[in-house]
PDB file of C-alpha atoms in Angstrom:
ATOM      1  CA  MET A  27     139.146  91.460 203.583  1.00 48.00           C
ATOM      2  CA  GLU A  28     139.911  92.037 207.433  1.00 70.00           C
ATOM      3  CA  ILE A  29     143.254  93.117 208.545  1.00 78.00           C
ATOM      4  CA  HIS A  30     144.103  89.541 210.022  1.00 77.00           C
ATOM      5  CA  ASP A  31     143.671  88.001 206.632  1.00 81.00           C
ATOM      6  CA  SER A  32     145.676  90.311 204.720  1.00 84.00           C
ATOM      7  CA  PHE A  33     148.611  88.745 206.796  1.00 89.00           C
ATOM      8  CA  ASP A  34     150.775  85.732 207.266  1.00 90.00           C
ATOM      9  CA  LEU A  35     153.003  86.428 209.919  1.00 93.00           C
ATOM     10  CA  VAL A  36     154.054  90.033 211.648  1.00 95.00           C
ATOM     11  CA  ILE A  37     156.706  90.483 213.874  1.00 97.00           C
ATOM     12  CA  GLY A  38     157.021  93.659 216.282  1.00 96.00           C
ATOM     13  CA  LEU A  39     160.253  94.990 217.425  1.00 97.00           C
ATOM     14  CA  ALA A  40     160.338  96.606 220.339  1.00 97.00           C
ATOM     15  CA  GLY A  41     163.765  98.080 221.746  1.00 97.00           C
ATOM     16  CA  LEU A  42     165.753 101.527 222.698  1.00 95.00           C
ATOM     17  CA  LYS A  43     167.367 102.982 220.374  1.00 90.00           C
ATOM     18  CA  ALA A  44     170.281 101.661 218.396  1.00 92.00           C
ATOM     19  CA  ALA A  45     169.563  98.207 220.198  1.00 96.00           C
ATOM     20  CA  GLY A  46     169.518  96.313 216.260  1.00 95.00           C
ATOM     21  CA  LYS A  47     166.535  96.606 215.552  1.00 96.00           C
ATOM     22  CA  ASP A  48     166.455  97.783 212.064  1.00 93.00           C
ATOM     23  CA  GLU A  49     169.351  94.889 211.591  1.00 96.00           C
ATOM     24  CA  PHE A  50     166.889  92.357 212.619  1.00 97.00           C
ATOM     25  CA  GLY A  51     164.553  93.454 209.764  1.00 96.00           C
ATOM     26  CA  ARG A  52     167.043  94.011 207.318  1.00 96.00           C
ATOM     27  CA  ARG A  53     167.975  90.311 207.939  1.00 96.00           C
ATOM     28  CA  ALA A  54     164.217  89.311 207.659  1.00 96.00           C
ATOM     29  CA  ALA A  55     163.980  91.264 204.349  1.00 95.00           C
ATOM     30  CA  SER A  56     167.003  89.910 202.737  1.00 95.00           C
ATOM     31  CA  HIS A  57     166.547  86.451 204.073  1.00 93.00           C
ATOM     32  CA  PHE A  58     163.249  85.565 204.764  1.00 93.00           C
ATOM     33  CA  GLY A  59     160.802  87.517 202.497  1.00 92.00           C
ATOM     34  CA  PHE A  60     159.623  90.121 204.755  1.00 94.00           C
ATOM     35  CA  ILE A  61     159.077  93.231 204.233  1.00 93.00           C
ATOM     36  CA  HIS A  62     160.619  95.948 206.850  1.00 94.00           C
ATOM     37  CA  THR A  63     158.431  98.553 208.214  1.00 93.00           C
ATOM     38  CA  ARG A  64     158.744 100.742 211.225  1.00 89.00           C
ATOM     39  CA  ILE A  65     155.624 102.571 213.286  1.00 87.00           C
ATOM     40  CA  SER A  66     157.718 106.008 211.990  1.00 84.00           C
ATOM     41  CA  ASP A  67     156.582 105.244 208.716  1.00 85.00           C
ATOM     42  CA  ALA A  68     153.161 106.241 209.665  1.00 86.00           C
ATOM     43  CA  ILE A  69     154.300 109.221 211.865  1.00 88.00           C
ATOM     44  CA  ARG A  70     156.008 110.681 208.800  1.00 87.00           C
ATOM     45  CA  ALA A  71     153.697 110.263 206.691  1.00 84.00           C
ATOM     46  CA  GLU A  72     151.709 112.257 208.751  1.00 85.00           C
ATOM     47  CA  ALA A  73     154.751 114.816 209.146  1.00 90.00           C
ATOM     48  CA  ALA A  74     154.781 114.994 205.352  1.00 88.00           C
ATOM     49  CA  LYS A  75     151.132 116.204 205.244  1.00 88.00           C
ATOM     50  CA  ARG A  76     152.137 119.304 207.596  1.00 91.00           C
ATOM     51  CA  GLY A  77     154.742 119.895 204.923  1.00 90.00           C
ATOM     52  CA  ILE A  78     157.344 118.712 207.868  1.00 89.00           C
ATOM     53  CA  THR A  79     160.728 117.666 205.348  1.00 84.00           C
ATOM     54  CA  ASP A  80     163.146 115.090 207.286  1.00 83.00           C
ATOM     55  CA  PRO A  81     161.109 115.556 211.007  1.00 84.00           C
ATOM     56  CA  SER A  82     164.192 115.076 214.023  1.00 84.00           C
ATOM     57  CA  THR A  83     164.001 112.418 216.380  1.00 81.00           C
ATOM     58  CA  SER A  84     162.248 114.616 219.028  1.00 83.00           C
ATOM     59  CA  VAL A  85     159.551 116.084 216.423  1.00 88.00           C
ATOM     60  CA  LEU A  86     158.589 112.364 215.326  1.00 86.00           C
ATOM     61  CA  GLN A  87     158.281 111.741 219.401  1.00 84.00           C
ATOM     62  CA  ASP A  88     156.280 114.569 219.366  1.00 89.00           C
ATOM     63  CA  LEU A  89     154.218 114.075 216.889  1.00 89.00           C
ATOM     64  CA  GLY A  90     153.771 109.899 217.973  1.00 85.00           C
ATOM     65  CA  ASN A  91     152.644 111.115 221.615  1.00 87.00           C
ATOM     66  CA  GLU A  92     150.056 113.903 219.260  1.00 89.00           C
ATOM     67  CA  GLY A  93     148.494 111.114 217.398  1.00 84.00           C
ATOM     68  CA  ARG A  94     147.809 108.668 220.452  1.00 84.00           C
ATOM     69  CA  LEU A  95     146.471 111.555 222.405  1.00 84.00           C
ATOM     70  CA  LYS A  96     144.487 112.995 220.062  1.00 84.00           C
ATOM     71  CA  SER A  97     142.906 109.822 218.822  1.00 85.00           C
ATOM     72  CA  GLY A  98     142.423 108.645 222.281  1.00 82.00           C
ATOM     73  CA  ASP A  99     144.072 105.349 221.215  1.00 83.00           C
ATOM     74  CA  SER A 100     147.708 104.604 222.216  1.00 81.00           C
ATOM     75  CA  GLY A 101     147.847 101.886 219.582  1.00 86.00           C
ATOM     76  CA  TYR A 102     146.379 104.287 216.967  1.00 87.00           C
ATOM     77  CA  TRP A 103     149.835 104.093 215.019  1.00 86.00           C
ATOM     78  CA  PRO A 104     150.147 100.525 214.483  1.00 88.00           C
ATOM     79  CA  LYS A 105     146.807 100.420 213.473  1.00 87.00           C
ATOM     80  CA  GLU A 106     147.201 102.925 210.756  1.00 85.00           C
ATOM     81  CA  LEU A 107     150.327 101.308 209.516  1.00 88.00           C
ATOM     82  CA  LEU A 108     148.401  97.860 208.832  1.00 89.00           C
ATOM     83  CA  LYS A 109     146.079 100.038 207.084  1.00 85.00           C
ATOM     84  CA  ILE A 110     148.560 100.620 205.013  1.00 83.00           C
ATOM     85  CA  MET A 111     150.567  97.824 204.208  1.00 86.00           C
ATOM     86  CA  SER A 112     147.470  95.794 203.851  1.00 82.00           C
ATOM     87  CA  VAL A 113     146.515  97.990 200.782  1.00 74.00           C
ATOM     88  CA  ALA A 114     150.107  97.217 199.645  1.00 68.00           C
ATOM     89  CA  GLY A 115     149.356  93.255 199.864  1.00 69.00           C
ATOM     90  CA  LYS A 116     152.570  92.860 202.063  1.00 72.00           C
ATOM     91  CA  ARG A 117     152.122  89.693 203.540  1.00 87.00           C
ATOM     92  CA  LEU A 118     155.286  89.336 206.035  1.00 92.00           C
ATOM     93  CA  LEU A 119     156.139  92.285 208.020  1.00 93.00           C
ATOM     94  CA  THR A 120     158.795  93.182 210.895  1.00 96.00           C
ATOM     95  CA  ILE A 121     157.731  96.812 212.236  1.00 95.00           C
ATOM     96  CA  ASN A 122     160.423  98.114 214.268  1.00 94.00           C
ATOM     97  CA  GLY A 123     159.515 100.709 217.185  1.00 90.00           C
ATOM     98  CA  ILE A 124     156.549  99.044 219.331  1.00 93.00           C
ATOM     99  CA  ARG A 125     157.023 101.897 221.765  1.00 90.00           C
ATOM    100  CA  HIS A 126     153.866 101.120 223.945  1.00 91.00           C
ATOM    101  CA  PRO A 127     151.808  98.211 225.320  1.00 94.00           C
ATOM    102  CA  ASP A 128     148.695  99.683 223.764  1.00 92.00           C
ATOM    103  CA  GLU A 129     150.862  99.348 220.502  1.00 91.00           C
ATOM    104  CA  ALA A 130     151.062  95.411 220.963  1.00 94.00           C
ATOM    105  CA  ALA A 131     148.340  95.044 222.355  1.00 93.00           C
ATOM    106  CA  ALA A 132     146.382  96.551 218.811  1.00 91.00           C
ATOM    107  CA  LEU A 133     148.853  94.751 216.959  1.00 93.00           C
ATOM    108  CA  ARG A 134     147.556  91.285 218.771  1.00 94.00           C
ATOM    109  CA  ALA A 135     144.310  92.160 218.536  1.00 92.00           C
ATOM    110  CA  ALA A 136     144.278  92.811 214.854  1.00 91.00           C
ATOM    111  CA  LEU A 137     145.917  89.567 214.125  1.00 93.00           C
ATOM    112  CA  GLY A 138     145.690  87.516 216.698  1.00 93.00           C
ATOM    113  CA  ASP A 139     148.571  84.333 216.840  1.00 91.00           C
ATOM    114  CA  LYS A 140     149.842  86.203 213.201  1.00 92.00           C
ATOM    115  CA  PHE A 141     151.736  88.916 215.301  1.00 95.00           C
ATOM    116  CA  ILE A 142     154.666  87.796 217.470  1.00 96.00           C
ATOM    117  CA  PRO A 143     156.708  90.900 219.754  1.00 97.00           C
ATOM    118  CA  VAL A 144     160.212  90.663 219.654  1.00 98.00           C
ATOM    119  CA  GLY A 145     162.632  92.632 221.759  1.00 98.00           C
ATOM    120  CA  ILE A 146     166.098  93.682 221.070  1.00 98.00           C
ATOM    121  CA  VAL A 147     167.852  95.032 223.950  1.00 98.00           C
ATOM    122  CA  ALA A 148     171.873  96.202 224.504  1.00 97.00           C
ATOM    123  CA  PRO A 149     173.949  98.601 226.971  1.00 96.00           C
ATOM    124  CA  THR A 150     173.296 102.147 226.475  1.00 94.00           C
ATOM    125  CA  LEU A 151     177.147 102.815 225.468  1.00 93.00           C
ATOM    126  CA  MET A 152     177.622 100.240 222.679  1.00 93.00           C
ATOM    127  CA  ARG A 153     173.568 101.558 221.320  1.00 93.00           C
ATOM    128  CA  SER A 154     175.033 105.473 221.243  1.00 91.00           C
ATOM    129  CA  THR A 155     178.317 104.296 219.664  1.00 88.00           C
ATOM    130  CA  ARG A 156     175.658 102.492 216.924  1.00 87.00           C
ATOM    131  CA  PHE A 157     173.521 105.495 216.902  1.00 85.00           C
ATOM    132  CA  PHE A 158     176.004 108.391 216.450  1.00 83.00           C
ATOM    133  CA  GLY A 159     177.704 106.070 213.572  1.00 79.00           C
ATOM    134  CA  ARG A 160     174.709 105.382 211.535  1.00 72.00           C
ATOM    135  CA  GLY A 161     174.156 109.078 210.670  1.00 65.00           C
ATOM    136  CA  GLN A 162     170.250 108.948 209.936  1.00 65.00           C
ATOM    137  CA  ALA A 163     168.234 112.466 209.298  1.00 59.00           C
ATOM    138  CA  GLY A 164     167.594 114.130 212.284  1.00 60.00           C
ATOM    139  CA  ASP A 165     169.381 111.814 214.649  1.00 65.00           C
ATOM    140  CA  PRO A 166     171.414 114.322 217.720  1.00 67.00           C
ATOM    141  CA  ALA A 167     175.498 114.830 217.477  1.00 72.00           C
ATOM    142  CA  GLU A 168     175.840 114.620 221.689  1.00 81.00           C
ATOM    143  CA  PHE A 169     175.902 111.788 223.886  1.00 89.00           C
ATOM    144  CA  GLU A 170     173.413 114.435 225.976  1.00 89.00           C
ATOM    145  CA  HIS A 171     170.876 114.695 223.698  1.00 87.00           C
ATOM    146  CA  PHE A 172     170.797 111.185 222.926  1.00 89.00           C
ATOM    147  CA  LEU A 173     170.178 110.368 226.699  1.00 92.00           C
ATOM    148  CA  ALA A 174     167.702 112.665 226.817  1.00 90.00           C
ATOM    149  CA  ILE A 175     166.168 110.874 223.635  1.00 89.00           C
ATOM    150  CA  ASP A 176     166.714 108.123 225.260  1.00 93.00           C
ATOM    151  CA  ASP A 177     164.820 108.917 228.699  1.00 95.00           C
ATOM    152  CA  ARG A 178     161.984 109.489 226.552  1.00 91.00           C
ATOM    153  CA  ASP A 179     161.773 106.542 225.105  1.00 93.00           C
ATOM    154  CA  ARG A 180     162.109 104.709 228.118  1.00 95.00           C
ATOM    155  CA  GLY A 181     158.978 106.609 229.684  1.00 94.00           C
ATOM    156  CA  ILE A 182     160.781 108.770 232.100  1.00 95.00           C
ATOM    157  CA  GLY A 183     159.017 111.913 232.231  1.00 93.00           C
ATOM    158  CA  GLU A 184     156.079 111.053 229.769  1.00 90.00           C
ATOM    159  CA  PRO A 185     152.794 111.071 230.030  1.00 88.00           C
ATOM    160  CA  PRO A 186     150.602 107.838 229.742  1.00 87.00           C
ATOM    161  CA  HIS A 187     149.966 107.991 226.183  1.00 83.00           C
ATOM    162  CA  GLY A 188     154.011 108.684 225.586  1.00 86.00           C
ATOM    163  CA  GLN A 189     156.619 106.165 224.949  1.00 88.00           C
ATOM    164  CA  GLN A 190     157.169 103.465 227.000  1.00 94.00           C
ATOM    165  CA  VAL A 191     159.611 100.836 226.103  1.00 96.00           C
ATOM    166  CA  ASP A 192     160.536 100.224 229.104  1.00 96.00           C
ATOM    167  CA  ARG A 193     157.431  98.564 230.235  1.00 95.00           C
ATOM    168  CA  THR A 194     156.926  97.298 226.149  1.00 96.00           C
ATOM    169  CA  LEU A 195     159.819  95.133 226.609  1.00 97.00           C
ATOM    170  CA  ALA A 196     158.854  93.704 229.916  1.00 96.00           C
ATOM    171  CA  LEU A 197     155.727  91.674 228.269  1.00 94.00           C
ATOM    172  CA  VAL A 198     157.855  90.177 225.548  1.00 97.00           C
ATOM    173  CA  PRO A 199     158.117  86.522 226.457  1.00 96.00           C
ATOM    174  CA  TRP A 200     161.878  86.025 227.341  1.00 96.00           C
ATOM    175  CA  GLU A 201     162.658  83.539 224.780  1.00 96.00           C
ATOM    176  CA  ASN A 202     161.579  86.221 221.844  1.00 97.00           C
ATOM    177  CA  VAL A 203     164.645  88.871 223.761  1.00 98.00           C
ATOM    178  CA  TYR A 204     167.817  88.807 222.428  1.00 98.00           C
ATOM    179  CA  ASN A 205     171.085  90.717 223.901  1.00 98.00           C
ATOM    180  CA  ASN A 206     172.827  92.548 221.632  1.00 97.00           C
ATOM    181  CA  ILE A 207     175.994  92.262 222.787  1.00 97.00           C
ATOM    182  CA  GLY A 208     178.115  90.039 220.262  1.00 96.00           C
ATOM    183  CA  THR A 209     179.369  89.867 216.983  1.00 96.00           C
ATOM    184  CA  LEU A 210     176.554  90.450 214.139  1.00 96.00           C
ATOM    185  CA  GLU A 211     177.109  86.586 212.930  1.00 97.00           C
ATOM    186  CA  GLU A 212     175.943  85.826 216.196  1.00 98.00           C
ATOM    187  CA  TYR A 213     172.601  88.110 215.806  1.00 98.00           C
ATOM    188  CA  TRP A 214     171.844  87.007 212.259  1.00 97.00           C
ATOM    189  CA  ALA A 215     172.339  82.992 213.650  1.00 97.00           C
ATOM    190  CA  TRP A 216     169.800  83.696 216.060  1.00 97.00           C
ATOM    191  CA  ILE A 217     167.632  85.457 213.482  1.00 97.00           C
ATOM    192  CA  SER A 218     168.033  82.432 211.144  1.00 95.00           C
ATOM    193  CA  SER A 219     166.750  80.174 214.235  1.00 95.00           C
ATOM    194  CA  PHE A 220     163.964  82.386 215.612  1.00 95.00           C
ATOM    195  CA  MET A 221     162.665  82.375 211.716  1.00 94.00           C
ATOM    196  CA  GLU A 222     162.903  78.601 211.479  1.00 91.00           C
ATOM    197  CA  LYS A 223     160.559  78.182 214.260  1.00 89.00           C
ATOM    198  CA  ARG A 224     157.783  80.757 213.471  1.00 88.00           C
ATOM    199  CA  LEU A 225     157.577  80.615 209.338  1.00 84.00           C
ATOM    200  CA  PRO A 226     156.681  76.835 209.563  1.00 73.00           C
ATOM    201  CA  GLN A 227     153.591  77.978 211.353  1.00 70.00           C
ATOM    202  CA  ALA A 228     152.675  81.004 209.478  1.00 64.00           C
ATOM    203  CA  ARG A 229     152.865  78.490 206.580  1.00 63.00           C
ATOM    204  CA  ARG A 230     150.612  76.134 207.857  1.00 55.00           C
ATOM    205  CA  ARG A 231     148.479  78.560 208.955  1.00 55.00           C
ATOM    206  CA  ARG A 232     147.850  80.393 205.450  1.00 55.00           C
ATOM    207  CA  LYS A 233     147.410  76.312 203.981  1.00 53.00           C
ATOM    208  CA  SER A 234     144.314  75.987 206.648  1.00 55.00           C
ATOM    209  CA  GLY A 235     143.051  79.579 205.643  1.00 55.00           C
ATOM    210  CA  ARG A 236     143.258  80.702 209.560  1.00 57.00           C
TER     211      ARG A 236
END
């Protein structure tokens, strides 16, 4: 079975850290039957092979860049993740952490119109407050370190195969971009509206065998 036939709908989430991408994934999982994954799941699996436990955000960024460079393919990591999830038999996915235009292109090439890019944005100060409040292993504790990580994600000082979130967000259709500055309830309402448009299309494709 080809990768394309293993999935009904895959939503790729692009955005800077703590914009609210994981919240989208959790809501999609709890209310719409999706499995929430991250590009970093594939990178963490590589870290584990090397004996690296609880890798920091910077280490994950470095390993991500290394994988893209060594493979000669900036879309390397989402392809690896799709392989893992196709074996697991999960047909509805959200993938958090699309950080390079080639990653989105790789998902589009593998999945066609079963892949939908989504962008979540929010102001820097708001994101930093959320970031420090989440207490995730490997997260920095200083605002300056947060800004340094943010710059790398944006593509500032990065090589062509490195993180390029700003360029990736620029490719997301405007109607798929959410400015996450309101209440959690408002965000949930937007997610529900988005899903109500997309899921019927996925189910029709499944019935028609596309």
